[in-house]
Tab-separated table of C-alpha atoms and ligand atoms in Angstrom:
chain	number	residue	atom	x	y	z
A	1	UNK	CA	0.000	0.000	0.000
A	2	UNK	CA	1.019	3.082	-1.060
A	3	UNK	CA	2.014	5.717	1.853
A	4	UNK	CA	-1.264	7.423	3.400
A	5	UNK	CA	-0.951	10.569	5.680
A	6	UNK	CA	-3.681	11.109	8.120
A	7	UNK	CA	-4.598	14.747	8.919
A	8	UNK	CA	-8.535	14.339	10.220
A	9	UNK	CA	-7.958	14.024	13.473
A	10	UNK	CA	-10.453	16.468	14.824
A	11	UNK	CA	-13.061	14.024	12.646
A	12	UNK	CA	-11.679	10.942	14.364
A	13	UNK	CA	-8.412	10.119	16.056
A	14	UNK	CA	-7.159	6.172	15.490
A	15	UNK	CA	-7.430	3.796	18.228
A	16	UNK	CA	-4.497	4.277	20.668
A	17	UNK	CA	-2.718	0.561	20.706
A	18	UNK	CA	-2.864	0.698	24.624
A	19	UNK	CA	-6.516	1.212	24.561
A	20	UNK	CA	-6.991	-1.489	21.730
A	21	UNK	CA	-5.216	-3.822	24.787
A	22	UNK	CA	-7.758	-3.045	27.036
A	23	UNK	CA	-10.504	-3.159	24.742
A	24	UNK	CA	-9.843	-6.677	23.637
A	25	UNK	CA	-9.073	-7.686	26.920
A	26	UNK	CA	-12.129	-6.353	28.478
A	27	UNK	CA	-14.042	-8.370	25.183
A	28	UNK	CA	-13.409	-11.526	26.483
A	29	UNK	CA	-14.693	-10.859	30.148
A	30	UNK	CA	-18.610	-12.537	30.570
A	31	UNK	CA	-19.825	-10.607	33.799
A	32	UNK	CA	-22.391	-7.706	33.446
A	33	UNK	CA	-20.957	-5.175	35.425
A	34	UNK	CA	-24.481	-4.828	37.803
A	35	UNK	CA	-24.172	-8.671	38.794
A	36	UNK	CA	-22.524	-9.226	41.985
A	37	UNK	CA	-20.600	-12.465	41.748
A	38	UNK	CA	-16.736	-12.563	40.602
A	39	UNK	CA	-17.446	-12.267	36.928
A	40	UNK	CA	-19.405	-8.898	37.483
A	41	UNK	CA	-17.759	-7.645	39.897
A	42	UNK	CA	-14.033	-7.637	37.380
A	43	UNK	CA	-16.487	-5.751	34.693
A	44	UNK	CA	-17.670	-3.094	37.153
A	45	UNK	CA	-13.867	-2.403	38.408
A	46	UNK	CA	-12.774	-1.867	34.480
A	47	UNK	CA	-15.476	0.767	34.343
A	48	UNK	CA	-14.609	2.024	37.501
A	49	UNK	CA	-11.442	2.589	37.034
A	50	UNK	CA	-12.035	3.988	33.755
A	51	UNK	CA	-14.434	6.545	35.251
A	52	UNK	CA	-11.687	7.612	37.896
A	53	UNK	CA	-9.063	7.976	34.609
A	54	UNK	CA	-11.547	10.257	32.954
A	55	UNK	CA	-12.512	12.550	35.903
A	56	UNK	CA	-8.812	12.954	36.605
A	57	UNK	CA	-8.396	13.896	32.786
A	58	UNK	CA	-10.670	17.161	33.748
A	59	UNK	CA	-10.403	17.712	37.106
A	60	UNK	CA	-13.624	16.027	38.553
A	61	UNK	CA	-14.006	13.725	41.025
A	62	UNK	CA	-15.404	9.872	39.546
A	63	UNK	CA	-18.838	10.562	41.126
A	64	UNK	CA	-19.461	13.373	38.395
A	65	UNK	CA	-19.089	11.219	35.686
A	66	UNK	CA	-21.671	10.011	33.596
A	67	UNK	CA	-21.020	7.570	30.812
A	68	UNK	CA	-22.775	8.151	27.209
A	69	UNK	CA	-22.507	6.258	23.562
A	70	UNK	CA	-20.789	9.578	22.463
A	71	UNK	CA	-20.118	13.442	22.758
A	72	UNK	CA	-23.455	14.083	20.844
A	73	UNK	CA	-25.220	11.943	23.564
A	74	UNK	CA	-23.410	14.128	26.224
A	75	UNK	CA	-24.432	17.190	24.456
A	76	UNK	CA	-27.897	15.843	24.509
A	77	UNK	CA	-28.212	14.733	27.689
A	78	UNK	CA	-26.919	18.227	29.360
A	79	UNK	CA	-29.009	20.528	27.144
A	80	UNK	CA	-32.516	19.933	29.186
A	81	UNK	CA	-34.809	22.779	31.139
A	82	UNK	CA	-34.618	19.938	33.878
A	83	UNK	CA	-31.015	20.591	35.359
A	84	UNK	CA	-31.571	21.338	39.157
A	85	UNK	CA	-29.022	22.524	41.621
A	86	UNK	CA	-30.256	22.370	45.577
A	87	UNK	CA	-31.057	26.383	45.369
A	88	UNK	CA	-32.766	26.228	42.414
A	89	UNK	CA	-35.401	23.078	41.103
A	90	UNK	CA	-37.957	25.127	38.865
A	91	UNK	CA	-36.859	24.463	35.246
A	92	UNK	CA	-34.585	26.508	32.977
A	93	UNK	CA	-36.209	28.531	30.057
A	94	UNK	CA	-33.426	29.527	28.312
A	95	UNK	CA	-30.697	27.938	26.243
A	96	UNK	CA	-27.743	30.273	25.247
A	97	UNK	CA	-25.498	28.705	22.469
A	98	UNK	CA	-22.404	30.325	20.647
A	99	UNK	CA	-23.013	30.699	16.926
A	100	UNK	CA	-20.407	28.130	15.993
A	101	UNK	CA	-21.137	25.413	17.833
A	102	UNK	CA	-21.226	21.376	16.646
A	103	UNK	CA	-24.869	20.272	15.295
A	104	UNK	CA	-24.797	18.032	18.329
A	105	UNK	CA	-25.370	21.462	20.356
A	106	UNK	CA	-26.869	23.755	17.639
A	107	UNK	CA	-29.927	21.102	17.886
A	108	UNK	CA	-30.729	22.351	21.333
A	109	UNK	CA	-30.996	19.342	22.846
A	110	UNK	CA	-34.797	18.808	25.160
A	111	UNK	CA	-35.524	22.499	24.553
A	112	UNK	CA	-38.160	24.040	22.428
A	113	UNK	CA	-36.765	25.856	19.173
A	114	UNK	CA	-38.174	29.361	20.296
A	115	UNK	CA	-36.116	29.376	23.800
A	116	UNK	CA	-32.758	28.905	21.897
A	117	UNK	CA	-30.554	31.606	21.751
A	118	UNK	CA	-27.634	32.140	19.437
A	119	UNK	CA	-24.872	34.560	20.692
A	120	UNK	CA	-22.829	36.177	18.031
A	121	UNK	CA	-19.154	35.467	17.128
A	122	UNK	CA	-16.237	38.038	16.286
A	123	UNK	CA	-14.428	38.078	12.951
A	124	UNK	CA	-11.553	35.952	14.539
A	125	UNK	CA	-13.972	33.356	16.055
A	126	UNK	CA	-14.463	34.154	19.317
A	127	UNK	CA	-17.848	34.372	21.138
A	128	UNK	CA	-18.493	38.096	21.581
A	129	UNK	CA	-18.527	38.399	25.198
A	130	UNK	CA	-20.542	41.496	25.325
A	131	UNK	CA	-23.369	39.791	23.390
A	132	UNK	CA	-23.149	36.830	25.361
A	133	UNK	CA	-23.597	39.493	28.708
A	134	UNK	CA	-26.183	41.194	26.617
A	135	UNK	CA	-28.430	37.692	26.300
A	136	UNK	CA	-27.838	36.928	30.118
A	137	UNK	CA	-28.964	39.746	31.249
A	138	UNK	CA	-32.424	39.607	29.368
A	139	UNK	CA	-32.844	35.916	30.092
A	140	UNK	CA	-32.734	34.887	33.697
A	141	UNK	CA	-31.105	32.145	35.131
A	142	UNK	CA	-30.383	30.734	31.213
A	143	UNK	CA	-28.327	27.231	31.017
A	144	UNK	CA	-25.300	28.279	28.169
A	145	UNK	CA	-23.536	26.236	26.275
A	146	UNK	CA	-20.033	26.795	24.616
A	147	UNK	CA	-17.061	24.885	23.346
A	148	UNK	CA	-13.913	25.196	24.327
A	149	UNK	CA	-12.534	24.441	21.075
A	150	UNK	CA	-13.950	24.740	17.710
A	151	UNK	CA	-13.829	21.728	15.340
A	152	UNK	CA	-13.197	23.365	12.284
A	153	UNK	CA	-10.917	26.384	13.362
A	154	UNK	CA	-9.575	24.781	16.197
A	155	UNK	CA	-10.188	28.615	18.042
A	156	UNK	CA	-10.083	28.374	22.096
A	157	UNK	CA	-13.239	30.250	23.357
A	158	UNK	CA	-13.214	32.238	26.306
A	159	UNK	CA	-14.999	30.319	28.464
A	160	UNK	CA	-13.623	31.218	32.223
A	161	UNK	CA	-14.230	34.890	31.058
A	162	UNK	CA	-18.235	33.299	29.860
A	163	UNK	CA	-18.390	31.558	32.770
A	164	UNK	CA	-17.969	34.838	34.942
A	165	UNK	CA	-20.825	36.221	33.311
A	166	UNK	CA	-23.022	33.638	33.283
A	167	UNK	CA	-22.663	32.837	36.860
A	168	UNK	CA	-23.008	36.096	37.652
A	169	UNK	CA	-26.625	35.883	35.945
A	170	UNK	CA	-27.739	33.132	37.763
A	171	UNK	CA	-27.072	30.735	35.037
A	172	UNK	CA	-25.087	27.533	34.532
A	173	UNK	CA	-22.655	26.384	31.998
A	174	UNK	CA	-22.074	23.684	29.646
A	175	UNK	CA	-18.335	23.200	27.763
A	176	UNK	CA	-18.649	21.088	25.006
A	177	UNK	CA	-14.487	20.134	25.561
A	178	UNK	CA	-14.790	17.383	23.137
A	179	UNK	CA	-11.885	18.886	20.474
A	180	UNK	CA	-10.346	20.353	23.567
A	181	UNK	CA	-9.357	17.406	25.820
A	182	UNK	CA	-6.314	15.587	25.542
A	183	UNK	CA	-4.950	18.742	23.310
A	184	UNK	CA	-4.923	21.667	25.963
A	185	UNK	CA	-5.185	21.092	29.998
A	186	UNK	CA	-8.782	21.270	30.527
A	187	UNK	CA	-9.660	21.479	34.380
A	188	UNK	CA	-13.627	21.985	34.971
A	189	UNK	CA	-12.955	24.443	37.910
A	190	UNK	CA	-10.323	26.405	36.038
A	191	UNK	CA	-12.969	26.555	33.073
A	192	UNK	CA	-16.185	27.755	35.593
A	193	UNK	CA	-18.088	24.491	34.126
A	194	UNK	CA	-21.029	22.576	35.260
A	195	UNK	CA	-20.828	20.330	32.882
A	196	UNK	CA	-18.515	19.295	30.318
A	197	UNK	CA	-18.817	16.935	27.454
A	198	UNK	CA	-15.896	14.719	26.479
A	199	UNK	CA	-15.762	12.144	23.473
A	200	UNK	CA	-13.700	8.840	23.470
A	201	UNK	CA	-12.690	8.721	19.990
A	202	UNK	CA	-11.133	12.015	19.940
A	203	UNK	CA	-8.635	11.332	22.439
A	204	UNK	CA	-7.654	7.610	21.014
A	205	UNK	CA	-10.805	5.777	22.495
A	206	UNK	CA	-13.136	3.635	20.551
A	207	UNK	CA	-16.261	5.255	18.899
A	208	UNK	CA	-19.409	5.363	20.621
A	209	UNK	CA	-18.015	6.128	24.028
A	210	UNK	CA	-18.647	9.590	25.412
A	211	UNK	CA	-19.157	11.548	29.040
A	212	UNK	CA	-20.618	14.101	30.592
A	213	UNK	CA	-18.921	15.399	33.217
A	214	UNK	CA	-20.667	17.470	36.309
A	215	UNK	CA	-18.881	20.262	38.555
A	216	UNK	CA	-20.232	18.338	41.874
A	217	UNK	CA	-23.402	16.655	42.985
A	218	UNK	CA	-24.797	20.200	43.261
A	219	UNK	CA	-26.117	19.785	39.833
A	220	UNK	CA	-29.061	17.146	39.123
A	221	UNK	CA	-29.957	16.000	35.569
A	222	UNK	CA	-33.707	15.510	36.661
A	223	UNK	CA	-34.532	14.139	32.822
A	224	UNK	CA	-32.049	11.304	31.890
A	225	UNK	CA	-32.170	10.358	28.184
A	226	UNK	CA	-32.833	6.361	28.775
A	227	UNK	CA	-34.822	5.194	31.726
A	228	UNK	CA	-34.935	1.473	32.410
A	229	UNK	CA	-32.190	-0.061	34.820
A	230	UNK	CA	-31.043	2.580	36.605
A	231	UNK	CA	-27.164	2.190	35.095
A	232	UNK	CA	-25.124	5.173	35.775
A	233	UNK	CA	-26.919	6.240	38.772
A	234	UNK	CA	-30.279	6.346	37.227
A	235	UNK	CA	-29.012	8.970	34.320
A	236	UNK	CA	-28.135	6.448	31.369
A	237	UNK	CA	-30.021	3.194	31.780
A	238	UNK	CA	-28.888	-0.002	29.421
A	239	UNK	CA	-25.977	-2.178	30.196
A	240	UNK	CA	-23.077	-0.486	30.000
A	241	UNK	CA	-20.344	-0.533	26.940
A	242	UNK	CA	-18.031	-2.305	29.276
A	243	UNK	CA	-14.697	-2.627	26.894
A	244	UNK	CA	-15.439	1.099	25.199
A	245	UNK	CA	-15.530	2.012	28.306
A	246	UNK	CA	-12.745	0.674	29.798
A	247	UNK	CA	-10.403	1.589	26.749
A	248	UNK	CA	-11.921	4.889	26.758
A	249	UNK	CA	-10.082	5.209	30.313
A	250	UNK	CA	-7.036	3.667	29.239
A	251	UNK	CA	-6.976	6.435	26.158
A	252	UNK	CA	-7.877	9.262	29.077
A	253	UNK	CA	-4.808	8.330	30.750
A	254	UNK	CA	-2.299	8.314	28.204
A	255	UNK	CA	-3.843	12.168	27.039
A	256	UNK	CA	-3.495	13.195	30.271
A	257	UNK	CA	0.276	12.125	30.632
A	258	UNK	CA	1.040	13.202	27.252
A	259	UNK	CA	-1.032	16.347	26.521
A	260	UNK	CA	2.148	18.767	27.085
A	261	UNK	CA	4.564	16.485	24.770
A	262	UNK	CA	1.893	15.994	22.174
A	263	UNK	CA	0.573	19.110	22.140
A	264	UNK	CA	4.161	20.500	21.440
A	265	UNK	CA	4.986	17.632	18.889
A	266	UNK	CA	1.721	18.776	17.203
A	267	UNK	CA	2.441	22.302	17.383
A	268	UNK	CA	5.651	22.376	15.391
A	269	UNK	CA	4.561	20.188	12.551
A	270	UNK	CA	1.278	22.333	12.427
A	271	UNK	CA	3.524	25.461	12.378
A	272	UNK	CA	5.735	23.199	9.427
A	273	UNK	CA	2.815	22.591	7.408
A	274	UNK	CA	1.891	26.290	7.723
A	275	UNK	CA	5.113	27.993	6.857
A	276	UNK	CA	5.420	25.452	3.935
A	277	UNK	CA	1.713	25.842	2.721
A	278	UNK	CA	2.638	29.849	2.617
A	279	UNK	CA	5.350	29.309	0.863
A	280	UNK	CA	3.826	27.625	-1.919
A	281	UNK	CA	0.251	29.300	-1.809
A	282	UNK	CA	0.988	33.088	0.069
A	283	UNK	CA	-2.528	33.995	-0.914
A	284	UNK	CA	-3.781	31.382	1.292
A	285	UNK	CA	-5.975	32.764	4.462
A	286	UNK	CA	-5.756	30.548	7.328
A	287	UNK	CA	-9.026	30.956	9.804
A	288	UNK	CA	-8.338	31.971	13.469
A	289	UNK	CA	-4.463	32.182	12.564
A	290	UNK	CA	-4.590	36.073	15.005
A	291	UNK	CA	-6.003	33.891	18.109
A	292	UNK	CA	-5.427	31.097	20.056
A	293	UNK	CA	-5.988	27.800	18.431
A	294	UNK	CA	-5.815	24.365	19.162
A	295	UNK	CA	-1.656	23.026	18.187
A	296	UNK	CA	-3.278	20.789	15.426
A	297	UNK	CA	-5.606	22.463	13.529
A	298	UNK	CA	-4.803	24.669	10.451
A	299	UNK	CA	-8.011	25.671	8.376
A	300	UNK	CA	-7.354	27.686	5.541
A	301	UNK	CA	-8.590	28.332	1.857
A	302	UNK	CA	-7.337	29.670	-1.300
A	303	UNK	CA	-9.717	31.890	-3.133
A	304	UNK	CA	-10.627	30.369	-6.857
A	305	UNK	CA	-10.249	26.767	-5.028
A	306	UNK	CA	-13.020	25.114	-4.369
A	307	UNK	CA	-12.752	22.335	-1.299
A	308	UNK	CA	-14.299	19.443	-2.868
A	309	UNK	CA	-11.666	19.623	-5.331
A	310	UNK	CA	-8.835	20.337	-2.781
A	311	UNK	CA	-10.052	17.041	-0.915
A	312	UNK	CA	-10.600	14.531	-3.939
A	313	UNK	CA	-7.027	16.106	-5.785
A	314	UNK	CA	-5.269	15.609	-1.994
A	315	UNK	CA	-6.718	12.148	-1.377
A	316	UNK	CA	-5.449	10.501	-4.364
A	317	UNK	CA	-1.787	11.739	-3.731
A	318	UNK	CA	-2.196	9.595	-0.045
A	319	UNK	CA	-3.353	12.894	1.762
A	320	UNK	CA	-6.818	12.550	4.238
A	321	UNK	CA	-8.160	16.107	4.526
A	322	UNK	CA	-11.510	17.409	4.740
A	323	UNK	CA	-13.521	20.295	3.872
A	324	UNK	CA	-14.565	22.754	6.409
A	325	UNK	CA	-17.770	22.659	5.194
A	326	UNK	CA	-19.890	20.073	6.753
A	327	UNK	CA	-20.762	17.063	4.707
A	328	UNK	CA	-24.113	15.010	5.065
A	329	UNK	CA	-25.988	12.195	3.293
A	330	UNK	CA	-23.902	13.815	-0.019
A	331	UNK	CA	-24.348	17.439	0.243
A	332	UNK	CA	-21.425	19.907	1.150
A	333	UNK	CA	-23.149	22.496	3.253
A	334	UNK	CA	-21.425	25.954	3.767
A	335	UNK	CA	-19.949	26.217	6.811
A	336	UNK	CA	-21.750	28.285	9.339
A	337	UNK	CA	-18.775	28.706	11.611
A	338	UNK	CA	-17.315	30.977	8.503
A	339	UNK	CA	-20.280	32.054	7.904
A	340	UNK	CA	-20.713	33.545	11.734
A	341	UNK	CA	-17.515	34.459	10.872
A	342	UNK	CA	-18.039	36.770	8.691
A	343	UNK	CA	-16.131	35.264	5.748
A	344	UNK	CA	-17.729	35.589	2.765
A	345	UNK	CA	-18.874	32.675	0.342
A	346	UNK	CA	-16.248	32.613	-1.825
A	347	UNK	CA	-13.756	31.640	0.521
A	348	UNK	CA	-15.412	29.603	2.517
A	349	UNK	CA	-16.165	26.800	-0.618
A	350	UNK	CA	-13.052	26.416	0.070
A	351	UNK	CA	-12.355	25.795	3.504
A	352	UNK	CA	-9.705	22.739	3.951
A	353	UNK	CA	-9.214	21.701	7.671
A	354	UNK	CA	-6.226	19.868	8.352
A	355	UNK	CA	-5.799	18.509	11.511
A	356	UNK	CA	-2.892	16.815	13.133
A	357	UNK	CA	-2.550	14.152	16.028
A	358	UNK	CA	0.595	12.598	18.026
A	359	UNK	CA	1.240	10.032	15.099
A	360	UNK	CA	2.241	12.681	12.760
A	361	UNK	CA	5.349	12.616	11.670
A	362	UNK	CA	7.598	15.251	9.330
A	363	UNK	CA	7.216	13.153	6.745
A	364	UNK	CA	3.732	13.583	6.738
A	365	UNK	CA	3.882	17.514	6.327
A	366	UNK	CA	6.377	16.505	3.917
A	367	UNK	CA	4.125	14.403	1.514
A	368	UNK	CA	1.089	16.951	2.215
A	369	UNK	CA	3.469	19.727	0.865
A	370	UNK	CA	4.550	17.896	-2.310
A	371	UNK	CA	0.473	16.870	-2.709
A	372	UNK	CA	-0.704	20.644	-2.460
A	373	UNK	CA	2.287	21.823	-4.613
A	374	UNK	CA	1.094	19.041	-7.207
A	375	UNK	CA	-2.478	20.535	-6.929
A	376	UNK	CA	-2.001	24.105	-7.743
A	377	UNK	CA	0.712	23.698	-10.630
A	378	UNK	CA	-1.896	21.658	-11.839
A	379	UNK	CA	-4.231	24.153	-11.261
A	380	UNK	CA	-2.302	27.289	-12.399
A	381	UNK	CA	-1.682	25.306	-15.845
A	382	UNK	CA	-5.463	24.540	-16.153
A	383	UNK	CA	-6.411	28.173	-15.691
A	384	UNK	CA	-3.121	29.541	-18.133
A	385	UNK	CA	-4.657	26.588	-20.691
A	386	UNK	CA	-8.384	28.628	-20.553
A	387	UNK	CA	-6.459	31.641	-20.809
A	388	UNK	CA	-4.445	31.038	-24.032
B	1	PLP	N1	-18.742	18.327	19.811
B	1	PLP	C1	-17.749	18.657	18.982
B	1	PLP	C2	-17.101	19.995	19.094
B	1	PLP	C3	-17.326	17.754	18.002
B	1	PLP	O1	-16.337	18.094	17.175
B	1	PLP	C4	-17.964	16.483	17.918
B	1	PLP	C5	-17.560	15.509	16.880
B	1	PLP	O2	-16.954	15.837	15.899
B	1	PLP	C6	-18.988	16.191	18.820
B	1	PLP	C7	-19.357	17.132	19.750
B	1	PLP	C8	-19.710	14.875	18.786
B	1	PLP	O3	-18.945	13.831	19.328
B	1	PLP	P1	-19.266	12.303	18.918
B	1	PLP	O4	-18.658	12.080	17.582
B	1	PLP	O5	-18.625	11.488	19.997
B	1	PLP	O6	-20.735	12.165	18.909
């Protein structure tokens, strides 16, 4: 085969070979982890222990975390009118969302379309904070929910600064931290969250393992998604995903001891990739590039070049990319985080994210230079061939 470089991490990240030990491991064990001979009682320590891994990933204490089939159940679970703290049990009217968040949040979760709220962003992809203080103020005691990274311009949101103002309004606050974790330290009580969302297969986990994190046992998720057997404390009923779970745990670990190295490993092949994609495109605008990002995202597009292309023409040099437009059942759709933005059409058709994880090596950059050189000589010959 010939060589492939992966650079969609922030879509999915492989299976970390440490958590593919666990998971197959874990496979082979019978017990259901409620049953309370031998053989359950070796399934319910694997998820145990995996639950104290992922609270120690973010700063929480294993009691506050809630296991889901993914960050979109997470999201869904925490976006209810039913989230009670001891002060407070009357529901919440309000949802408060950032304009660029994932669908998995921009669907608003249990509450009705007309009590949704979207707060505008900046032109460099921040969440205006002023509008966000604006929208408190009007709506009392609103839940808001923000992410602390965004998936397709890797941009860090302000969220301690959000979570300031929200407090201050009587509100709570959901961080969506699923692009974050693993990539940047992400400590709940640093961040001002009540409840965080995490996602195993960012991070090196299998897919369809999730979490939802909660500050302390303050908060109370009155409305779980799936009643039945009163699994994860009454919040998530079904028998639990005992090996995603359990390798989701072993992947938490390893992102929590290697965050710093990785994220610095990441960092300078990102800044590679940029300095040589300059080089050989200096027309090209890369999204986000005046703020803090995440170390492995680039997102950038060249005006006249439409994604699509950029993608197929990269793909059969060996080179995984994807569009910053989202992609479903066929259709590109424009991407609304450009969009909120500010950047206009033309340059957003042709949004390319590439994103990076700890397996990416310079030779990697290297072959994703040579591609994108390939692809605009090719280009700029097409267009002097219409010319002539
Ligand atoms: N939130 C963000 C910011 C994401 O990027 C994603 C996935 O791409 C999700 C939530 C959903 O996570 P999952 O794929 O585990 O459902």
């Amino acid at each position: 085969m010939p060589q492939r470089s992966y650079f969609d991490w922030n879509a999915t990240a492989p299976l970390r070979p440490e958590a593919r030990e666990v998971l197959e491991r874990a496979l082979s064990l019978p017990g259901n982890p409620s049953s309370v001979h031998a053989e359950g009682r070796a399934a319910r320590r694997l998820i145990e222990n995996a639950r104290e891994e992922v609270a120690s990933l973010v700063g929480a204490r294993p009691g506050d975390v809630f296991f889901t089939s993914s960050g979109t159940e997470a999201n869904m679970l925490a976006l209810t009118p039913a989230i009670e703290t001891a002060a407070e049990k009357r529901p919440r009217s309000r949802l408060l969302l950032s304009a660029i968040e994932h669908a998995s949040v921009r669907a608003g979760g249990r509450f009705p379309r007309e009590a949704i709220e979207e707060i505008a962003v900046g032109s460099d992809g921040r969440i205006d904070l002023a509008a966000l203080a604006e929208a408190v103020a009007k709506s009392p005691r609103p839940l808001v929910s923000l992410m602390l990274a965004n998936n397709e311009t890797g941009v860090l949101q302000p969220v301690a600064e959000a979570a300031g103002i929200v407090h201050a309004g009587g509100g709570l606050l959901h961080v969506d931290a699923v692009q974050a974790v693993g990539r940047i330290a992400c400590d709940m009580a640093m961040l001002g969250a009540d409840l965080l969302t995490l996602s195993g297969h960012k991070i090196g986990g299998p897919k369809g393992t999730g979490a939802l994190v909660r500050k302390d046992d303050d908060i109370h998720l009155a409305d779980p998604l799936i009643r039945g057997g009163g699994q994860e404390r009454g919040l998530r009923a079904g028998t639990e995903n005992v090996a995603g779970i359990a390798a989701f745990g072993a992947a938490a670990a390893l992102a929590r001891y290697d965050c710093d190295t990785e994220a610095r490993h990441m960092r300078s092949l990102r800044d590679l990739l940029e300095t040589g994609l300059k080089a050989i495109s200096p027309g090209a605008v890369i999204f986000g590039a005046e703020v803090n990002r995440l170390p492995n995202t680039t997102l950038f597009a060249v005006e006249g070049l439409k994604a699509e292309t950029a993608v197929i023409a990269m793909d059969l040099e060996g080179v995984a990319v994807s569009s910053g437009a989202a992609c479903s059942s066929g259709k590109v759709q424009p991407s609304h985080v450009l969009a909120a933005m500010g950047v206009l059409p033309e340059l957003t058709r042709g949004a390319v994210r590439v994103s990076l994880g700890w397996t990416t090596t310079e030779a990697d950059v290297d072959l994703f230079l040579s591609a994108w050189r390939k692809l605009t000589t090719a280009l700029s010959k097409e267009r002097r061939g219409m010319a002539a």
